[in-house]
Short mmCIF file of C-alpha atoms and ligand atoms in Angstrom, two decimals:
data_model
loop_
_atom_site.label_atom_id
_atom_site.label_comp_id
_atom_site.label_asym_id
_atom_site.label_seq_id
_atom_site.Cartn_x
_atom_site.Cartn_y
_atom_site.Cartn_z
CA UNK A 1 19.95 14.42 -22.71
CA UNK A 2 21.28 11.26 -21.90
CA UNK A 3 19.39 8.17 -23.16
CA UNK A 4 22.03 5.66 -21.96
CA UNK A 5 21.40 4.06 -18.96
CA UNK A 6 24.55 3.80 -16.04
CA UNK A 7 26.44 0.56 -15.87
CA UNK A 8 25.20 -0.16 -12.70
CA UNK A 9 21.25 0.64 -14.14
CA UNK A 10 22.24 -1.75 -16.54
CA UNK A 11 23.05 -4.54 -14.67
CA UNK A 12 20.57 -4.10 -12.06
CA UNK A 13 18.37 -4.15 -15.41
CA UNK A 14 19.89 -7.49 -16.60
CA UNK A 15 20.25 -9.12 -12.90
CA UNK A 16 16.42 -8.27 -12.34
CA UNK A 17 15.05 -9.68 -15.53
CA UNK A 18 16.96 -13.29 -14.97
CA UNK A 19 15.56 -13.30 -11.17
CA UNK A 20 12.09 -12.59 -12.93
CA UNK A 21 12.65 -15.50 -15.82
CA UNK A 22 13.58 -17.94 -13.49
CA UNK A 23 9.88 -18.00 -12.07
CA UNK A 24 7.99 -16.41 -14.91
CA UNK A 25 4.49 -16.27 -15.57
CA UNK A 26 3.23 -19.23 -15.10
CA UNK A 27 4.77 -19.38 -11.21
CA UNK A 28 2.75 -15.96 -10.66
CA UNK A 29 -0.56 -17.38 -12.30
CA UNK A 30 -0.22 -20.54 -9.86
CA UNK A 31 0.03 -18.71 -6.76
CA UNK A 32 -3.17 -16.66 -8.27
CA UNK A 33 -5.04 -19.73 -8.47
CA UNK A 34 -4.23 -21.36 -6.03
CA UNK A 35 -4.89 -17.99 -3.49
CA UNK A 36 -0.92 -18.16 -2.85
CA UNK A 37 1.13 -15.18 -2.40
CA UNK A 38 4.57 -14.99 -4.46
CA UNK A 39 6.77 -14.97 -1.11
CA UNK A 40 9.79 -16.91 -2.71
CA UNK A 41 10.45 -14.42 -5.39
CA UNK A 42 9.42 -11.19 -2.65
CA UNK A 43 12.08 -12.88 -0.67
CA UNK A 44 14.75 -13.49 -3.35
CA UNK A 45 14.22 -9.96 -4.05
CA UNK A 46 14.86 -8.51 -0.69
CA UNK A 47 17.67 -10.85 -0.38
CA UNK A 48 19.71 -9.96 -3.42
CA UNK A 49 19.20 -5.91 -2.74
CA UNK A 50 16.36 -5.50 -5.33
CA UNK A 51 13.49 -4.51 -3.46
CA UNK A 52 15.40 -2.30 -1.38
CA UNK A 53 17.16 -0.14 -4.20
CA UNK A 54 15.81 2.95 -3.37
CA UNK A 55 15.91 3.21 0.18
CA UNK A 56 18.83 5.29 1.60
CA UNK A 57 22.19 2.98 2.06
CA UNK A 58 22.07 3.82 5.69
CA UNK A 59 19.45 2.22 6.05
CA UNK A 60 20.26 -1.59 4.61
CA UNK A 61 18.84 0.03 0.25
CA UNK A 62 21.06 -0.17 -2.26
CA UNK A 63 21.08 3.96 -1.89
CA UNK A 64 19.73 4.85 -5.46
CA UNK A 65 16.17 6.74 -6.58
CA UNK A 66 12.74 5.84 -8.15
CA UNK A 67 14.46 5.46 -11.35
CA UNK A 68 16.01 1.62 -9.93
CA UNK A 69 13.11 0.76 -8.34
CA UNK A 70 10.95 1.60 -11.63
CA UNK A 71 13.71 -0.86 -13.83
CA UNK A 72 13.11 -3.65 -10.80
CA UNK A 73 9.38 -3.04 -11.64
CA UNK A 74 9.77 -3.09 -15.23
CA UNK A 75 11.68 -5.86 -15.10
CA UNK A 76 9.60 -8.63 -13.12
CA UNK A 77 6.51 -7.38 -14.91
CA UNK A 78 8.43 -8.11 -18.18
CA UNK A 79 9.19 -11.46 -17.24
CA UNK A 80 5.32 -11.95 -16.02
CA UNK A 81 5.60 -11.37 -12.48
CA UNK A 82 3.75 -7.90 -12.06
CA UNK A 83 4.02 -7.80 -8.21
CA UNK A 84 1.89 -4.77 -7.01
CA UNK A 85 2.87 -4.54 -3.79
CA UNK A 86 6.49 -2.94 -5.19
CA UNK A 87 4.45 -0.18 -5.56
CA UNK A 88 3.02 -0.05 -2.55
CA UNK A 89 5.57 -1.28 -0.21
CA UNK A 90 9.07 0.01 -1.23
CA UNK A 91 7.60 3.34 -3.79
CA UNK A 92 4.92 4.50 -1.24
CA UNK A 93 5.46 3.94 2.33
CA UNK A 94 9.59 3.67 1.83
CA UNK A 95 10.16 6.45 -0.14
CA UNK A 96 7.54 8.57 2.50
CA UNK A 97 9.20 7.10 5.66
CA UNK A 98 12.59 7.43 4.14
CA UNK A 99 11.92 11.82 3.55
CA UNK A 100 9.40 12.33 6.22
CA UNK A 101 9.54 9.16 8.99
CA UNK A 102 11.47 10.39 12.19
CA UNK A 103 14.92 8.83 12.95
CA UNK A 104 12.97 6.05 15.08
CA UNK A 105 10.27 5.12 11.79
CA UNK A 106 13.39 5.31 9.55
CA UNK A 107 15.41 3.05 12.03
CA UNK A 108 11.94 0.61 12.76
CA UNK A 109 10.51 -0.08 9.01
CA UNK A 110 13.42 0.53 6.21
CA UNK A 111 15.74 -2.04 6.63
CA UNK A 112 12.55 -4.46 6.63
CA UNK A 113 11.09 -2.76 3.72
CA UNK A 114 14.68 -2.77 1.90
CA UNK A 115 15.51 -6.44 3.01
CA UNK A 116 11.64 -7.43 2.18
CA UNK A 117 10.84 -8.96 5.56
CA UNK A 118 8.07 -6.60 6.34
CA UNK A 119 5.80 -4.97 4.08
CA UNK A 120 3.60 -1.55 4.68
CA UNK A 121 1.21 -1.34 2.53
CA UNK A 122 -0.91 1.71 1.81
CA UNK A 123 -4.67 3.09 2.31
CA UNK A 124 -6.15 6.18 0.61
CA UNK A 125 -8.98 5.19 -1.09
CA UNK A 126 -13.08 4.98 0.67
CA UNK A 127 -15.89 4.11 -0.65
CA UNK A 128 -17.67 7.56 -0.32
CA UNK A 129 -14.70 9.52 -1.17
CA UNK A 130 -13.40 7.47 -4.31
CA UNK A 131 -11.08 10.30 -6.54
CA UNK A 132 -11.89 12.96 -4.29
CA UNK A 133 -9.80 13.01 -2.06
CA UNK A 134 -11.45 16.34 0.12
CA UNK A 135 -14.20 13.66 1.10
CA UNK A 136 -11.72 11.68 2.99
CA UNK A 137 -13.77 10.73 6.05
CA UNK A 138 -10.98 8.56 7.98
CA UNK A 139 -10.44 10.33 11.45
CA UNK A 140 -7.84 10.04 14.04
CA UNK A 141 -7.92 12.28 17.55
CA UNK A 142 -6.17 12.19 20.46
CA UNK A 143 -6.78 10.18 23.35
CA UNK A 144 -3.74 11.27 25.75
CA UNK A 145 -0.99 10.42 23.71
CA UNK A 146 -2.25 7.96 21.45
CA UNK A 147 -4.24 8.07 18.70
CA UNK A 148 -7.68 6.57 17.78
CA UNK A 149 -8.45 6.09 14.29
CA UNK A 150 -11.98 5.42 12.54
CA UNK A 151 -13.17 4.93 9.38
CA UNK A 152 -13.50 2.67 5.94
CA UNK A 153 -10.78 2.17 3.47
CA UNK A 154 -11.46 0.00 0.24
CA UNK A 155 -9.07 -1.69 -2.42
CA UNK A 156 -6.47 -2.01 0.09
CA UNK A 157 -4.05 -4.36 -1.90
CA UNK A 158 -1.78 -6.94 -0.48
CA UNK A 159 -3.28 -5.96 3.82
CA UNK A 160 -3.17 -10.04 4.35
CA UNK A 161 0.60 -10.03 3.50
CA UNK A 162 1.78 -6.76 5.73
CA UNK A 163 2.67 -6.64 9.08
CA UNK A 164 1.88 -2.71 8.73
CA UNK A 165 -0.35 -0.41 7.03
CA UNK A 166 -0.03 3.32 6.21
CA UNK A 167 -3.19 5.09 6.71
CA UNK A 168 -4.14 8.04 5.83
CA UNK A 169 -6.37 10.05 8.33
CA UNK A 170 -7.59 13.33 8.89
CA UNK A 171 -6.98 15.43 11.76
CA UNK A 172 -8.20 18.48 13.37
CA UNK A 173 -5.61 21.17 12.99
CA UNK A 174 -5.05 22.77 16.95
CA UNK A 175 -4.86 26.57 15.10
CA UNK A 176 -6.92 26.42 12.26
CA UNK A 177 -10.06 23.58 13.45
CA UNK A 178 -9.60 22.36 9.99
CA UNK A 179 -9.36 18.75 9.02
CA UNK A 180 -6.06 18.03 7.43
CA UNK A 181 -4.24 14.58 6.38
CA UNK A 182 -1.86 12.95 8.66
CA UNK A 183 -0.43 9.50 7.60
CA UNK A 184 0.06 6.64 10.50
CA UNK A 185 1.69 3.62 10.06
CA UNK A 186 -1.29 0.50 11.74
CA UNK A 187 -0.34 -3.04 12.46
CA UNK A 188 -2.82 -4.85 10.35
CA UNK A 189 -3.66 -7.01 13.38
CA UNK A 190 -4.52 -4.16 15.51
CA UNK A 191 -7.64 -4.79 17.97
CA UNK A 192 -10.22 -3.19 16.43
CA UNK A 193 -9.03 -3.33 12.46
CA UNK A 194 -11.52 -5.90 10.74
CA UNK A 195 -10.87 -6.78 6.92
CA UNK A 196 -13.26 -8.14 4.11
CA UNK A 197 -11.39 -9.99 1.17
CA UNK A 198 -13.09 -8.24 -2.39
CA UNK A 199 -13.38 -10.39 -5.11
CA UNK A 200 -11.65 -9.13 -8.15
CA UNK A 201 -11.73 -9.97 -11.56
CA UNK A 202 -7.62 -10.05 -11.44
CA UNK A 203 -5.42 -12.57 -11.35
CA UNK A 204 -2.72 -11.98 -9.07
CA UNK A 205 -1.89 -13.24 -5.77
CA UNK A 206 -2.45 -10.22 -4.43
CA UNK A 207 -5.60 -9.40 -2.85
CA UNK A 208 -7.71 -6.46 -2.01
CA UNK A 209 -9.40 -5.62 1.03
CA UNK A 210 -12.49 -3.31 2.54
CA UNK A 211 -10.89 -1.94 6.15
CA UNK A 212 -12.78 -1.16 9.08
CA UNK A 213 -11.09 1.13 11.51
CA UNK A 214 -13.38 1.23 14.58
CA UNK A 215 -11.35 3.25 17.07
CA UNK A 216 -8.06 1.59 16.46
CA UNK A 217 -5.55 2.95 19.05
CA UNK A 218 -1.85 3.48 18.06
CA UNK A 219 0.57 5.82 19.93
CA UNK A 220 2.16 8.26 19.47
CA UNK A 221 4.91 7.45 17.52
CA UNK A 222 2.23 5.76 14.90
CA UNK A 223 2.18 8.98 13.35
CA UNK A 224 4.29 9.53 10.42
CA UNK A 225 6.78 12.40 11.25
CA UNK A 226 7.01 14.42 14.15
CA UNK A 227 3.50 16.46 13.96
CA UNK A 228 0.55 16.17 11.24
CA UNK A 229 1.71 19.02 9.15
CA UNK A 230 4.22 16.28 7.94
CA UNK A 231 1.23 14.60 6.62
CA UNK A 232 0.65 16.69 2.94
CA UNK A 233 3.54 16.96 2.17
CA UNK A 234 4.19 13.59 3.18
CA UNK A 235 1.22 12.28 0.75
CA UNK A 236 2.38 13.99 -2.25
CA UNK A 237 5.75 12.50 -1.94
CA UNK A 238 4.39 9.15 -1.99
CA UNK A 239 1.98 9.59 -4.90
CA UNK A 240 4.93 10.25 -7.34
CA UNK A 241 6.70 7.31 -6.97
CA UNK A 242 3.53 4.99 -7.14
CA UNK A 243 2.56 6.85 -10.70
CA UNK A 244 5.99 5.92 -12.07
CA UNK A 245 6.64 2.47 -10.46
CA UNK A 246 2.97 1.79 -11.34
CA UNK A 247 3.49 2.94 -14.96
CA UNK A 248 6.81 1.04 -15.60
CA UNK A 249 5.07 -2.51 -14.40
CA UNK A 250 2.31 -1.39 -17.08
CA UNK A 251 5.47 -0.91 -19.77
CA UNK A 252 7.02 -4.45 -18.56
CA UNK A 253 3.37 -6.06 -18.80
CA UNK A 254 3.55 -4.40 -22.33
CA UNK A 255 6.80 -5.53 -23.24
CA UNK A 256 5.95 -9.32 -22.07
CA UNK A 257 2.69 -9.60 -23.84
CA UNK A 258 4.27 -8.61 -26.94
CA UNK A 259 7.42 -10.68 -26.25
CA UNK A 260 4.34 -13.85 -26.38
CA UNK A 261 2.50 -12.24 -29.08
CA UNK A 262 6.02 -11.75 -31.20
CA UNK A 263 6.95 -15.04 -30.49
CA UNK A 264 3.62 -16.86 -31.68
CA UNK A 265 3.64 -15.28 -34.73
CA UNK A 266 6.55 -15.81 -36.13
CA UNK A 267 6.32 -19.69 -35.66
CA UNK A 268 2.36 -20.36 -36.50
CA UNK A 269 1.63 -20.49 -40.18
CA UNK A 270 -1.62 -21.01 -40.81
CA UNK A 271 -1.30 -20.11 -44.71
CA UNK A 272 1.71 -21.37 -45.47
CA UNK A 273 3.83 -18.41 -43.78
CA UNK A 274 4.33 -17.06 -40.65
CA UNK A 275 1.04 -15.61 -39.00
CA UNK A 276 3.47 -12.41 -38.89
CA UNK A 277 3.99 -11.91 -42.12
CA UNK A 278 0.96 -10.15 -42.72
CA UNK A 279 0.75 -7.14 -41.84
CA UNK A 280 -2.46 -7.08 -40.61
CA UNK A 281 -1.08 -9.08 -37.14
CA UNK A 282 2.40 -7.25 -37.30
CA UNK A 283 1.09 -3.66 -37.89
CA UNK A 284 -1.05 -3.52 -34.54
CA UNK A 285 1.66 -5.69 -32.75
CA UNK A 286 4.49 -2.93 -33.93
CA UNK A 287 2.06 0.20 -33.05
CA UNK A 288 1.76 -1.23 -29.67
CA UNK A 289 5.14 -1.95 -29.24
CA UNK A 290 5.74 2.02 -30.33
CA UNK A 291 3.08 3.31 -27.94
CA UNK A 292 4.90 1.21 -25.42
CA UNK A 293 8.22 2.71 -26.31
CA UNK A 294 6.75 6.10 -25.76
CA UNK A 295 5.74 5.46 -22.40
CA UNK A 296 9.04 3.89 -21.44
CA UNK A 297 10.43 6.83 -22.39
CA UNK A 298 8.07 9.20 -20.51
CA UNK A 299 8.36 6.83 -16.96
CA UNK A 300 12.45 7.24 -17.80
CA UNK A 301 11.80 11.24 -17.44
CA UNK A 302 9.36 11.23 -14.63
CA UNK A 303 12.04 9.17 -12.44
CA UNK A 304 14.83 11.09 -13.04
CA UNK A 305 13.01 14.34 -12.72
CA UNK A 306 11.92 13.23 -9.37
CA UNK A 307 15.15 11.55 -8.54
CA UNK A 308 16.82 15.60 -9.21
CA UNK A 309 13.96 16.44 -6.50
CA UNK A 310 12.14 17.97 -9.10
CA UNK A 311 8.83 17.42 -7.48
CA UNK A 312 6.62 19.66 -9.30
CA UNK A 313 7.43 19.00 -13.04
CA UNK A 314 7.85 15.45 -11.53
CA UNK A 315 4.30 15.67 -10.83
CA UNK A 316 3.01 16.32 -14.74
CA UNK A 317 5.76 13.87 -15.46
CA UNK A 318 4.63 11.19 -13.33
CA UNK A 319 0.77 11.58 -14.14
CA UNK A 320 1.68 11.58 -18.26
CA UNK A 321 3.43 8.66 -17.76
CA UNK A 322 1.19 7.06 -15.86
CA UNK A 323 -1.56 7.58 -18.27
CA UNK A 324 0.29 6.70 -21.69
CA UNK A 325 1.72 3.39 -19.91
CA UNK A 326 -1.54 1.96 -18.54
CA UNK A 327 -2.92 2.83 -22.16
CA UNK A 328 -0.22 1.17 -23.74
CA UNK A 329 -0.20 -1.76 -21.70
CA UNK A 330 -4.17 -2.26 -22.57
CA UNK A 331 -3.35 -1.89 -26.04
CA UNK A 332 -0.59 -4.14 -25.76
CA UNK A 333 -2.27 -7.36 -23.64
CA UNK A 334 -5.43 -6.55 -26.21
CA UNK A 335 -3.60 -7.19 -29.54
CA UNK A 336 -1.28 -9.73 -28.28
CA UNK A 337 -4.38 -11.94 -27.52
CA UNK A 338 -5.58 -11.12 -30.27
CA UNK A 339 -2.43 -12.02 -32.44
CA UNK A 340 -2.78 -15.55 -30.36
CA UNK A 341 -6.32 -16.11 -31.58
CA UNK A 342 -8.46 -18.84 -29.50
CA UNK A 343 -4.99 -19.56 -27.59
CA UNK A 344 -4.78 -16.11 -26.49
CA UNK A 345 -7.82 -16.53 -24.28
CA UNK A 346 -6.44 -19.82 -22.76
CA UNK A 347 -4.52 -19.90 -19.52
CA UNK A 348 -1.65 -22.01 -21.12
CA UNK A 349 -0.87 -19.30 -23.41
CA UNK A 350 -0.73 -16.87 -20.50
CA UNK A 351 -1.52 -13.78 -22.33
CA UNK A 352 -5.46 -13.13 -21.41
CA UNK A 353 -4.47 -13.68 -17.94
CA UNK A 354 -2.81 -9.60 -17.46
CA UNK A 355 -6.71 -8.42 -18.74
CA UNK A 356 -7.91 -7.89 -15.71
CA UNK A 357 -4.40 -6.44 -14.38
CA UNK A 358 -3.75 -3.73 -17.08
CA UNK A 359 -7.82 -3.02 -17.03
CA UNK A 360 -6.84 -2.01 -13.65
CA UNK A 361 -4.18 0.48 -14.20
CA UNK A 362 -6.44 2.50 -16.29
CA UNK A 363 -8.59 3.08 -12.85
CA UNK A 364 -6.02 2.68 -10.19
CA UNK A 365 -3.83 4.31 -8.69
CA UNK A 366 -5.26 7.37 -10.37
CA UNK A 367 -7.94 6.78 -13.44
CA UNK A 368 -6.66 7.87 -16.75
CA UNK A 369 -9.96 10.79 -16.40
CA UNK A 370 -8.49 12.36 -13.41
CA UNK A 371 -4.85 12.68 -14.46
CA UNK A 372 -6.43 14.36 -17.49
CA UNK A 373 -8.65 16.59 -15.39
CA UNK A 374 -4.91 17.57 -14.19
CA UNK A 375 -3.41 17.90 -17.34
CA UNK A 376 -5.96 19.87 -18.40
CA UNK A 377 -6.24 22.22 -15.42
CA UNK A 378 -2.16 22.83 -14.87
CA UNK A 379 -0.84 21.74 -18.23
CA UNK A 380 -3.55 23.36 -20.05
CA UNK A 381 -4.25 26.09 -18.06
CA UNK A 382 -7.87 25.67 -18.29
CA UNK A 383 -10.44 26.06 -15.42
CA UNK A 384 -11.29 22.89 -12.73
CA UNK A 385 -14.29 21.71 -14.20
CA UNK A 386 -15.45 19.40 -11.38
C1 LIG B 401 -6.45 -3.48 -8.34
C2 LIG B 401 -6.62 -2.27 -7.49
C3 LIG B 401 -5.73 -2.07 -6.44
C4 LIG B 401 -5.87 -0.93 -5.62
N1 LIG B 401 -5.03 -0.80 -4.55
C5 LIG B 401 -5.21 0.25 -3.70
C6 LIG B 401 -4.40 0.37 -2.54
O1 LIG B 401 -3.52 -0.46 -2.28
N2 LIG B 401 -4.62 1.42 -1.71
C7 LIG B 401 -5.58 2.35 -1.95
O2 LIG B 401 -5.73 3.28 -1.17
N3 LIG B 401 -6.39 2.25 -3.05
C8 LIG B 401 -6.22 1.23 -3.92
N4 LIG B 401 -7.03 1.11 -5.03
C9 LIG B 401 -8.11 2.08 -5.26
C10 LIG B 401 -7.87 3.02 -6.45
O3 LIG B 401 -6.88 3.95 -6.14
C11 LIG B 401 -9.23 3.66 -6.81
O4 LIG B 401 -10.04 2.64 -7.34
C12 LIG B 401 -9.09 4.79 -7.79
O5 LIG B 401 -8.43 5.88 -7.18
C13 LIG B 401 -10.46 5.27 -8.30
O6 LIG B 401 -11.34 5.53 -7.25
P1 LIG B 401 -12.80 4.87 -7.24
O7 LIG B 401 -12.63 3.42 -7.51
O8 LIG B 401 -13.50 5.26 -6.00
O9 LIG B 401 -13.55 5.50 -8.49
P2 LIG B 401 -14.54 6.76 -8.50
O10 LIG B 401 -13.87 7.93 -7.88
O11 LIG B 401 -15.85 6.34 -7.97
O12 LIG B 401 -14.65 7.03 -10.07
C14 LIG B 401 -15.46 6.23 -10.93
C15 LIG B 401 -15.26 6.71 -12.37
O13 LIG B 401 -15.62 8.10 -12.48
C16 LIG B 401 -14.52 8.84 -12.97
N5 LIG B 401 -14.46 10.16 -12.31
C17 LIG B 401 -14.49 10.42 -10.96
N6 LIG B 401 -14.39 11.74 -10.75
C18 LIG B 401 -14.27 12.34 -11.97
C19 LIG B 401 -14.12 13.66 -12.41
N7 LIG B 401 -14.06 14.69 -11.55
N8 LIG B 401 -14.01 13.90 -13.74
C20 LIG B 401 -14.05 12.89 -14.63
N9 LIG B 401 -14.19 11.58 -14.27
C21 LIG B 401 -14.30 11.31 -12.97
C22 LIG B 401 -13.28 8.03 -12.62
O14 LIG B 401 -12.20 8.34 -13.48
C23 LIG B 401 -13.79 6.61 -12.80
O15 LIG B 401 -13.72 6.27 -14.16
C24 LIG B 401 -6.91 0.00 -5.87
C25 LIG B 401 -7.79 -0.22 -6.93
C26 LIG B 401 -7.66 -1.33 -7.72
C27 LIG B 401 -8.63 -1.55 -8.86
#
């Protein structure tokens, strides 16, 4: 077991982190406010190779696995830039277009994804079908060659910013008449694809969206991979890579609250001494920055696991770690403000301001109840109890 990271992990680690402190927190709050997107800092990203770390060298990445794009994650998070759509634009649909896209899709989307020009963003989720995912009511059929696609999606982050979005559909299987998942890649301007902004109690600059799919038509080649079989596999090969990249934002989120929190306390002395001097403000500040730890640890496994293409332990991996970091991260943001006092809730401070983000994680991209139905049901052994 080696806990050491490679040179080059290192200073991809170190490179990221000074991209991230040059714009900081309060750059990423402004754009929030101000219903901006953070396009500089996307773009300074693609340019210098950092958004594109993962995708195959052939195609314009930097060649490596989920474990570099989970330190680029970490690392902008950490300096108070928690930029979502990493985990939906580079983790999901480049990592599924890079192992399932045809030579075309790979050729079309990854050197835009890697360079940062072009995001895809993803769409599971419906409002009748919520966490299960069997109620899926999206449909695509055939209309000649192309496709027609209708249906709801909701929480679709970041669809104003994206050229493209990867649905995910259901289609009737020729052989079996079943209704399986097929994934096609949508421009978001497509006649026919209507959006509705949802207000969230987040600050970010990136928004969420309710879809309407009322027969969109794509062709053909819309369809990820060269038939819809590609499309389950193609699904769970995505999902990994947003658990981890998802959970190591939660761990940088973590690490920057208590950077502020750390910080603060050590200067304000209310009783003569530093704040954190007593232990009842270092204690819960040093068992969050140990739960943190623990989770950094656990996204560090998940990524290499499924960087050896060790999907299914990946899998337990990925959900764990997924789990412990969005509970550490609440934790974390919680008893940093705390630790602040009245200037943790302000905006200057800009601690309060990750709430609503690391609230989030504990629901999204999977909520913290169904990864433990999972760990209860393949970890455990015990029976599906829903
Ligand atoms: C900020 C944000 C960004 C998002 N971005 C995207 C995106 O880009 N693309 C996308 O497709 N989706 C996105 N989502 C949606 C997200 O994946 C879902 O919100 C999440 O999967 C939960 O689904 P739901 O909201 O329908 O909750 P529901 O399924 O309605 O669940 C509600 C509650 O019941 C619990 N529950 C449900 N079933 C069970 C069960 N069997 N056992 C125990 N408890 C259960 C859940 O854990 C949850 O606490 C985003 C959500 C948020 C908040």
């Amino acid at each position: 077991m080696n806990f050491d990271p490679t040179p080059e992990q290192q200073q991809l680690r170190d490179a990221v982190a000074a991209l991230g402190k040059r714009y900081g927190h309060k750059y990423f709050v402004d754009k929030a406010r101000t219903g901006g997107h953070t396009d500089e800092l996307w773009a300074e990203a693609g340019k210098l190779g950092y958004l594109g770390v993962s995708v195959p060298a052939e195609y314009g990445g930097g060649g490596g696995g989920i474990t570099e794009l989970a330190i680029v994650c970490e690392e902008l998070a950490a300096a108070g830039c928690p930029l979502l759509l990493l985990v939906v634009s580079p983790a999901i649909a480049g990592t599924i277009i890079a192992r399932h896209g045809t030579p075309a899709q790979k050729q079309r989307y990854l050197p835009a994804i890697a360079a940062g020009t072009e995001k895809v963003v993803f769409a599971i989720t419906e409002p009748d079908a919520g966490s299960n995912f069997h109620r899926l009511a999206t449909v695509a059929h055939r209309d000649g060659d192309d496709w027609m696609i209708s249906g709801r999606k909701c929480f679709i982050s970041g669809v104003d910013e994206a050229p493209y979005v990867m649905v995910v559909a259901r289609t009737r299987d020729a052989a079996t008449g079943k209704l399986a998942p097929a994934l096609f890649v949508v421009p978001t301007d497509a006649p026919g694809l209507t959006r509705t902004k949802l207000d969230m109690e987040i600050v970010s600059p990136e928004n969420q969206w309710l879809l309407y799919f009322d027969d969109v038509r794509v062709p053909a080649d819309a369809l990820v991979g060269e038939d819809t079989e590609v499309g389950l596999p193609a699904l769970f090969t995505g999902l990994n890579p947003e658990r981890i990249t998802v959970a190591a934002m939660g761990i940088g989120t973590a690490r920057y609250a208590l950077d502020r929190a750390s910080s603060y306390v050590s200067t304000r002395a209310v009783w003569g001494r530093p704040l954190g001097t007593h232990q009842g403000v270092a204690h819960p500040l040093a068992h969050a920055a140990i739960h943190t730890e623990l989770a950094r640890l656990m996204v560090a496994k998940a990524a290499a696991l499924y960087d050896a293409g060790r999907d299914l332990e990946a899998g337990v991996a990925a959900n764990m770690a997924k789990y412990a970091s969005s509970e550490a991260a609440t934790q974390a943001v919680d008893t940093a403000i705390q630790a602040h006092g009245g200037n943790g809730m302000t905006t200057d401070y800009g601690v309060a301001t990750l709430l609503g983000g690391v609230r989030a994680g504990r629901i999204a991209p999977v909520s913290r109840e169904m990864i433990l139905n999972f760990v209860a049901q393949h970890v455990l052994g015990q029976e599906k109890s829903y």
